[in-house]
Short mmCIF file of C-alpha atoms in Angstrom, two decimals:
data_model
loop_
_atom_site.label_atom_id
_atom_site.label_comp_id
_atom_site.label_asym_id
_atom_site.label_seq_id
_atom_site.Cartn_x
_atom_site.Cartn_y
_atom_site.Cartn_z
CA MET A 1 135.22 -60.55 84.82
CA SER A 2 137.76 -58.27 86.44
CA GLU A 3 138.28 -57.60 90.10
CA THR A 4 138.38 -53.84 89.94
CA ARG A 5 135.84 -51.37 88.76
CA SER A 6 138.37 -49.18 86.98
CA ALA A 7 139.78 -52.06 84.97
CA VAL A 8 136.54 -53.27 83.42
CA ALA A 9 133.62 -50.99 83.83
CA GLU A 10 134.55 -47.51 84.85
CA ASP A 11 131.56 -46.17 82.95
CA ILE A 12 129.12 -48.46 84.76
CA VAL A 13 127.24 -47.27 87.81
CA THR A 14 125.40 -50.16 89.41
CA PRO A 15 122.05 -49.33 90.98
CA TRP A 16 123.03 -51.58 93.88
CA THR A 17 123.65 -49.96 97.23
CA PRO A 18 124.22 -51.70 100.57
CA GLU A 19 121.68 -49.40 102.18
CA ARG A 20 118.93 -50.43 99.78
CA MET A 21 119.71 -54.09 100.15
CA LEU A 22 119.74 -53.84 103.91
CA MET A 23 116.41 -52.05 103.82
CA ARG A 24 114.93 -54.92 101.78
CA LEU A 25 116.26 -57.42 104.31
CA GLY A 26 115.11 -55.54 107.38
CA GLY A 27 118.61 -54.40 108.27
CA ASP A 28 120.03 -57.93 108.46
CA GLU A 29 123.66 -57.28 107.45
CA ALA A 30 124.82 -60.85 108.12
CA LEU A 31 122.18 -62.26 105.77
CA ALA A 32 122.92 -59.59 103.15
CA LYS A 33 126.59 -60.60 103.20
CA GLN A 34 125.69 -64.29 102.95
CA LEU A 35 123.52 -63.60 99.91
CA ALA A 36 126.24 -61.48 98.30
CA ALA A 37 128.82 -64.22 98.88
CA LEU A 38 126.46 -66.84 97.48
CA PHE A 39 125.83 -64.79 94.35
CA ILE A 40 129.56 -64.21 93.84
CA GLU A 41 130.04 -67.99 94.08
CA GLU A 42 127.15 -68.96 91.80
CA CYS A 43 127.41 -66.14 89.28
CA PRO A 44 130.10 -67.68 87.01
CA LEU A 45 127.96 -70.79 86.42
CA MET A 46 124.70 -68.90 85.80
CA PHE A 47 126.36 -66.21 83.71
CA GLY A 48 128.24 -68.89 81.78
CA ARG A 49 124.89 -70.38 80.76
CA VAL A 50 123.80 -67.00 79.42
CA ARG A 51 127.08 -66.64 77.51
CA GLU A 52 126.73 -70.12 75.98
CA SER A 53 123.12 -69.51 75.01
CA VAL A 54 124.04 -66.29 73.18
CA GLN A 55 126.96 -68.04 71.48
CA GLN A 56 124.63 -70.88 70.40
CA SER A 57 122.13 -68.28 69.18
CA ASP A 58 119.24 -70.47 70.29
CA ALA A 59 116.35 -68.16 71.17
CA ASP A 60 114.64 -70.52 73.60
CA VAL A 61 117.88 -71.30 75.45
CA VAL A 62 118.65 -67.56 75.63
CA ARG A 63 115.19 -66.88 77.07
CA ARG A 64 115.54 -69.54 79.78
CA ALA A 65 119.15 -68.76 80.74
CA ALA A 66 118.53 -65.00 80.80
CA HIS A 67 115.35 -65.45 82.84
CA ALA A 68 117.13 -67.58 85.47
CA PHE A 69 120.03 -65.14 85.66
CA LYS A 70 117.71 -62.13 85.85
CA GLY A 71 115.95 -63.73 88.82
CA SER A 72 119.19 -64.12 90.74
CA VAL A 73 120.46 -60.61 89.87
CA ALA A 74 117.08 -59.19 90.92
CA ASN A 75 117.90 -60.18 94.50
CA PHE A 76 120.28 -57.23 94.43
CA VAL A 77 119.14 -54.72 91.82
CA ASP A 78 115.86 -53.86 90.12
CA GLY A 79 117.39 -52.07 87.13
CA GLY A 80 120.92 -52.27 85.73
CA ALA A 81 122.03 -55.85 85.12
CA ALA A 82 118.56 -57.20 85.98
CA ALA A 83 116.99 -54.95 83.34
CA THR A 84 119.65 -55.95 80.79
CA ALA A 85 119.06 -59.64 81.50
CA LEU A 86 115.37 -58.98 80.94
CA GLU A 87 116.25 -57.43 77.55
CA LEU A 88 118.02 -60.64 76.61
CA GLU A 89 115.13 -62.73 77.88
CA THR A 90 112.70 -60.66 75.79
CA MET A 91 114.91 -61.07 72.71
CA GLY A 92 114.80 -64.81 73.25
CA ARG A 93 111.03 -64.76 73.70
CA ASP A 94 110.63 -62.67 70.54
CA LYS A 95 113.09 -64.95 68.71
CA ASN A 96 115.08 -61.93 67.63
CA LEU A 97 118.71 -62.31 68.68
CA ALA A 98 120.21 -59.78 66.25
CA ASP A 99 121.33 -57.47 69.07
CA ALA A 100 121.90 -60.20 71.63
CA PRO A 101 125.75 -60.12 71.50
CA LYS A 102 125.73 -56.36 72.02
CA VAL A 103 123.30 -56.57 74.94
CA PHE A 104 125.24 -59.48 76.41
CA ALA A 105 128.45 -57.40 76.30
CA ARG A 106 126.66 -54.66 78.26
CA LEU A 107 125.39 -57.25 80.73
CA GLU A 108 128.93 -58.55 81.19
CA ARG A 109 130.20 -55.08 82.12
CA GLU A 110 127.27 -54.47 84.47
CA ILE A 111 127.79 -57.81 86.21
CA ALA A 112 131.52 -57.16 86.56
CA ALA A 113 130.76 -53.86 88.23
CA LEU A 114 128.10 -55.42 90.47
CA LEU A 115 130.49 -58.19 91.52
CA VAL A 116 133.12 -55.66 92.50
CA ASP A 117 130.60 -53.87 94.71
CA LEU A 118 129.29 -57.10 96.20
CA ARG A 119 132.79 -58.43 96.93
CA ARG A 120 133.67 -55.24 98.69
CA PHE A 121 130.46 -55.48 100.74
CA ALA A 122 130.73 -59.21 101.50
CA GLU A 123 134.32 -58.85 102.63
CA GLY A 124 133.27 -56.02 104.88
CA ALA A 125 135.38 -53.35 103.24
CA MET B 1 105.10 -76.97 109.94
CA GLN B 2 107.29 -78.08 107.07
CA ILE B 3 107.53 -75.95 103.90
CA LEU B 4 109.02 -76.96 100.57
CA ILE B 5 110.95 -74.29 98.65
CA ALA B 6 111.35 -75.13 94.96
CA ASP B 7 113.44 -72.53 93.14
CA ASP B 8 116.49 -72.80 90.89
CA ASP B 9 118.01 -69.57 92.27
CA PRO B 10 120.37 -70.54 95.13
CA VAL B 11 120.47 -66.96 96.43
CA LEU B 12 116.72 -66.71 96.82
CA ARG B 13 116.48 -70.24 98.22
CA HIS B 14 118.95 -69.31 100.96
CA ALA B 15 117.11 -66.08 101.75
CA LEU B 16 113.80 -67.95 101.88
CA ARG B 17 115.25 -70.64 104.14
CA VAL B 18 116.68 -68.11 106.58
CA HIS B 19 113.43 -66.15 106.77
CA LEU B 20 111.10 -69.16 106.99
CA GLU B 21 113.21 -70.76 109.73
CA ARG B 22 113.15 -67.50 111.65
CA TRP B 23 109.37 -67.50 111.35
CA GLY B 24 109.26 -70.95 112.92
CA TYR B 25 108.92 -73.22 109.89
CA GLU B 26 110.95 -76.25 108.94
CA VAL B 27 112.33 -76.01 105.40
CA VAL B 28 112.99 -78.51 102.61
CA GLU B 29 114.80 -77.16 99.52
CA SER B 30 114.64 -78.27 95.90
CA PRO B 31 116.66 -76.65 93.09
CA ASP B 32 114.46 -78.01 90.27
CA GLY B 33 111.05 -79.41 89.45
CA ALA B 34 112.05 -83.07 89.49
CA SER B 35 113.60 -82.98 92.97
CA ALA B 36 110.63 -80.90 94.18
CA TRP B 37 108.28 -83.63 92.97
CA HIS B 38 110.43 -86.22 94.76
CA ALA B 39 110.27 -84.15 97.98
CA LEU B 40 106.49 -83.90 97.65
CA ARG B 41 106.17 -87.69 97.51
CA THR B 42 107.77 -88.18 100.92
CA THR B 43 105.60 -89.34 103.80
CA PRO B 44 104.21 -87.20 105.20
CA PRO B 45 104.54 -84.59 102.44
CA PRO B 46 105.17 -80.94 103.36
CA PRO B 47 101.72 -79.37 103.75
CA LEU B 48 102.84 -76.06 102.21
CA ALA B 49 105.04 -75.36 99.18
CA ILE B 50 106.56 -72.20 97.71
CA MET B 51 107.35 -72.81 94.05
CA ASP B 52 109.05 -70.87 91.32
CA TRP B 53 107.42 -70.89 87.89
CA ASN B 54 110.51 -71.39 85.72
CA MET B 55 112.63 -74.27 86.88
CA PRO B 56 114.70 -76.89 85.08
CA GLY B 57 112.69 -80.05 84.47
CA VAL B 58 109.12 -79.67 85.67
CA ASP B 59 107.90 -76.05 85.95
CA GLY B 60 105.78 -74.64 88.78
CA PRO B 61 102.35 -74.80 87.11
CA ALA B 62 102.95 -78.39 85.94
CA LEU B 63 103.92 -79.29 89.51
CA CYS B 64 100.74 -77.63 90.80
CA GLN B 65 98.65 -79.73 88.42
CA GLU B 66 100.42 -82.91 89.55
CA VAL B 67 99.80 -81.96 93.18
CA ARG B 68 96.08 -81.42 92.61
CA GLU B 69 95.70 -84.69 90.72
CA THR B 70 97.59 -86.79 93.28
CA PRO B 71 95.62 -88.40 96.12
CA GLY B 72 97.19 -87.43 99.42
CA LEU B 73 98.62 -84.18 98.04
CA SER B 74 95.45 -82.45 96.87
CA GLY B 75 95.09 -80.56 100.18
CA MET B 76 98.58 -79.04 99.94
CA TYR B 77 98.75 -75.22 100.03
CA VAL B 78 100.84 -73.98 97.11
CA ILE B 79 102.24 -70.48 96.64
CA LEU B 80 103.69 -69.65 93.22
CA LEU B 81 106.56 -67.18 93.63
CA THR B 82 107.59 -65.87 90.25
CA SER B 83 108.69 -62.88 88.23
CA ASN B 84 106.01 -63.71 85.63
CA SER B 85 103.71 -60.82 86.41
CA SER B 86 101.23 -60.47 83.54
CA LYS B 87 97.53 -60.95 84.21
CA LYS B 88 97.60 -63.95 81.86
CA ASP B 89 100.44 -65.53 83.87
CA ILE B 90 98.62 -64.98 87.17
CA ILE B 91 95.43 -66.57 85.82
CA THR B 92 97.37 -69.48 84.32
CA GLY B 93 99.26 -70.01 87.59
CA LEU B 94 96.13 -69.98 89.75
CA GLU B 95 94.21 -72.18 87.30
CA SER B 96 97.03 -74.71 87.42
CA GLY B 97 96.12 -75.25 91.07
CA ALA B 98 98.15 -72.68 93.02
CA ASP B 99 96.42 -71.25 96.08
CA ASP B 100 98.33 -67.98 95.99
CA TYR B 101 100.54 -66.06 93.58
CA ILE B 102 103.34 -63.70 94.58
CA VAL B 103 105.30 -61.63 92.08
CA LYS B 104 109.08 -61.09 92.45
CA PRO B 105 110.53 -58.85 93.72
CA PHE B 106 108.39 -59.21 96.80
CA ASP B 107 108.24 -57.72 100.26
CA TRP B 108 109.32 -60.10 103.04
CA ASP B 109 106.58 -58.95 105.40
CA GLU B 110 104.00 -59.62 102.70
CA LEU B 111 105.41 -63.09 102.13
CA ARG B 112 105.30 -63.77 105.86
CA ALA B 113 101.64 -62.73 106.01
CA ARG B 114 100.75 -64.91 103.02
CA VAL B 115 102.62 -67.91 104.40
CA ARG B 116 100.77 -67.41 107.67
CA ILE B 117 97.44 -67.48 105.80
CA GLY B 118 98.56 -70.69 104.11
CA SER B 119 99.58 -72.34 107.35
CA ARG B 120 96.28 -71.29 108.95
CA ILE B 121 94.32 -72.88 106.09
CA VAL B 122 96.47 -76.01 106.31
CA GLY B 123 95.77 -76.13 110.06
CA LEU B 124 92.03 -75.76 109.51
CA GLN B 125 92.08 -78.50 106.87
CA GLN B 126 93.93 -80.80 109.25
CA VAL B 127 91.38 -80.14 112.02
CA LEU B 128 88.54 -80.66 109.54
CA GLY B 129 90.12 -83.87 108.25
CA ALA B 130 90.51 -85.23 111.79
CA ARG B 131 86.88 -84.36 112.56
CA VAL B 132 85.64 -86.07 109.39
CA GLU B 133 87.63 -89.16 110.32
CA GLN B 134 86.10 -89.15 113.81
CA LEU B 135 82.63 -88.83 112.32
CA GLN B 136 83.26 -91.66 109.88
CA GLN B 137 84.41 -93.88 112.73
CA ALA B 138 81.34 -92.93 114.77
CA LEU B 139 79.09 -93.57 111.80
CA SER B 140 80.57 -96.98 111.14
CA SER B 141 79.96 -97.97 114.76
CA VAL B 142 76.27 -97.03 114.58
CA ARG B 143 74.41 -99.86 112.95
CA LYS B 144 71.42 -99.19 110.79
CA LEU B 145 68.19 -98.57 112.68
CA SER B 146 65.75 -96.83 110.41
CA GLY B 147 62.78 -97.54 108.17
CA LEU B 148 59.36 -99.19 108.72
CA LEU B 149 59.26 -101.88 111.40
CA PRO B 150 56.39 -104.41 111.61
CA ILE B 151 55.46 -104.59 115.30
CA CYS B 152 52.84 -106.70 117.03
CA ALA B 153 50.07 -104.45 118.33
CA TYR B 154 49.70 -106.60 121.47
CA CYS B 155 53.04 -108.03 122.61
CA LYS B 156 55.22 -105.39 120.81
CA ARG B 157 57.49 -108.00 119.22
CA ILE B 158 59.14 -106.94 115.99
CA ARG B 159 59.30 -109.05 112.86
CA ASP B 160 62.84 -109.22 111.53
CA ASP B 161 64.12 -109.77 107.99
CA GLN B 162 64.03 -113.55 108.48
CA ASP B 163 60.36 -113.36 109.43
CA TYR B 164 60.98 -114.11 113.11
CA TRP B 165 59.10 -112.20 115.77
CA ARG B 166 61.74 -110.87 118.14
CA GLN B 167 61.43 -109.10 121.45
CA ILE B 168 61.89 -105.42 120.94
CA GLU B 169 64.97 -105.12 123.15
CA HIS B 170 66.73 -107.93 121.27
CA PHE B 171 65.96 -106.32 117.95
CA VAL B 172 67.14 -102.87 119.00
CA SER B 173 70.30 -104.30 120.60
CA GLU B 174 71.23 -106.07 117.39
CA HIS B 175 70.77 -102.97 115.26
CA SER B 176 72.43 -100.36 117.47
CA ASP B 177 74.83 -99.92 120.35
CA VAL B 178 71.91 -99.68 122.80
CA ARG B 179 71.93 -102.01 125.79
CA PHE B 180 68.96 -102.56 128.08
CA SER B 181 68.75 -102.90 131.84
CA HIS B 182 65.53 -104.55 132.89
CA GLY B 183 63.22 -103.23 135.58
CA VAL B 184 59.47 -102.87 136.25
CA CYS B 185 57.64 -99.58 136.01
CA PRO B 186 55.08 -98.54 138.71
CA ALA B 187 52.10 -99.12 136.38
CA CYS B 188 53.23 -102.69 135.64
CA ILE B 189 53.87 -103.34 139.34
CA GLU B 190 50.25 -102.38 139.87
CA ASP B 191 48.85 -104.26 136.85
CA TYR B 192 50.89 -107.44 137.01
CA ILE B 193 52.95 -108.00 140.11
CA ASN B 194 50.45 -106.88 142.73
CA LYS B 195 47.68 -108.86 140.99
CA GLU B 196 49.74 -111.99 140.59
CA LEU B 197 51.47 -111.85 143.98
CA PRO B 198 48.60 -113.38 146.07
CA SER B 199 48.21 -116.41 143.79
CA ALA B 200 51.97 -116.81 143.62
CA ARG B 201 52.10 -116.86 147.43
CA VAL B 202 49.39 -119.46 147.58
CA ALA B 203 51.19 -121.58 145.03
CA GLY B 204 54.42 -121.15 146.96
CA GLY B 205 52.77 -121.96 150.30
CA THR B 206 53.72 -118.70 151.99
#
């Protein structure tokens, strides 16, 4: 996942905004930055599990990995990457992974874009 | 009050910890079902738990069932906090033994209010439990004194289980915590003491 929006996902607009997140946390900017930093740290592991599950093409593993990842992403956005992770989870539940690689590729771009935004926010830029 | 958070999402666990500690609770964290079960078996166990549904190892509803079936944990207040939002999921979660069910994403003020309800119920249960224990202790100290007692119509002695005629105060003392202090009532002073006093004086030479 790239560091800059323009390099990886210039067509992606994340639904995440600092204002919305702060509103959800009662204006607690310090906590919002802690959560963003924690997600940036944990994301490679959780996202890696989703990647592996899609590569294995095991519907149940895809469902569980996508569900866990969706939960963590949903701390920041309702739609966007969270909605895409839900698509993957649903594909796993329905045991229909035909479009899973395509949806995963979209999720990867959305997460890259979200991480760029979160890094910028967590670092106080 | 101590609260267990069982959720495999480290971001949400941190947010929950920060909020719960701000609200005055002590927090124990578990990233999966197995470590949550281990945390619940500590002594004393946390009286309130917030559990995710989907966790590695044991899931939330299975944990709820274990809690309800385990002596010493059955009074625990359990909140299921999950993104599983269908009516079927909610019914399944509550039937597994959860006391409350909150769907993600949730509002922090709502969570605070629901946790407060849980801690109030836990508090009431603790008061009730202490009162029941007090009553049981009181009950065990009161010996049995009930049923039909054979009593002599003249001297008022009571026949005990061994067929001995016992003085009423001895019998009552043995079957309760009652103790007697002896005295003489005005009618008996008149009927016995005043009548017997002259002959007693004569016998005593006074």
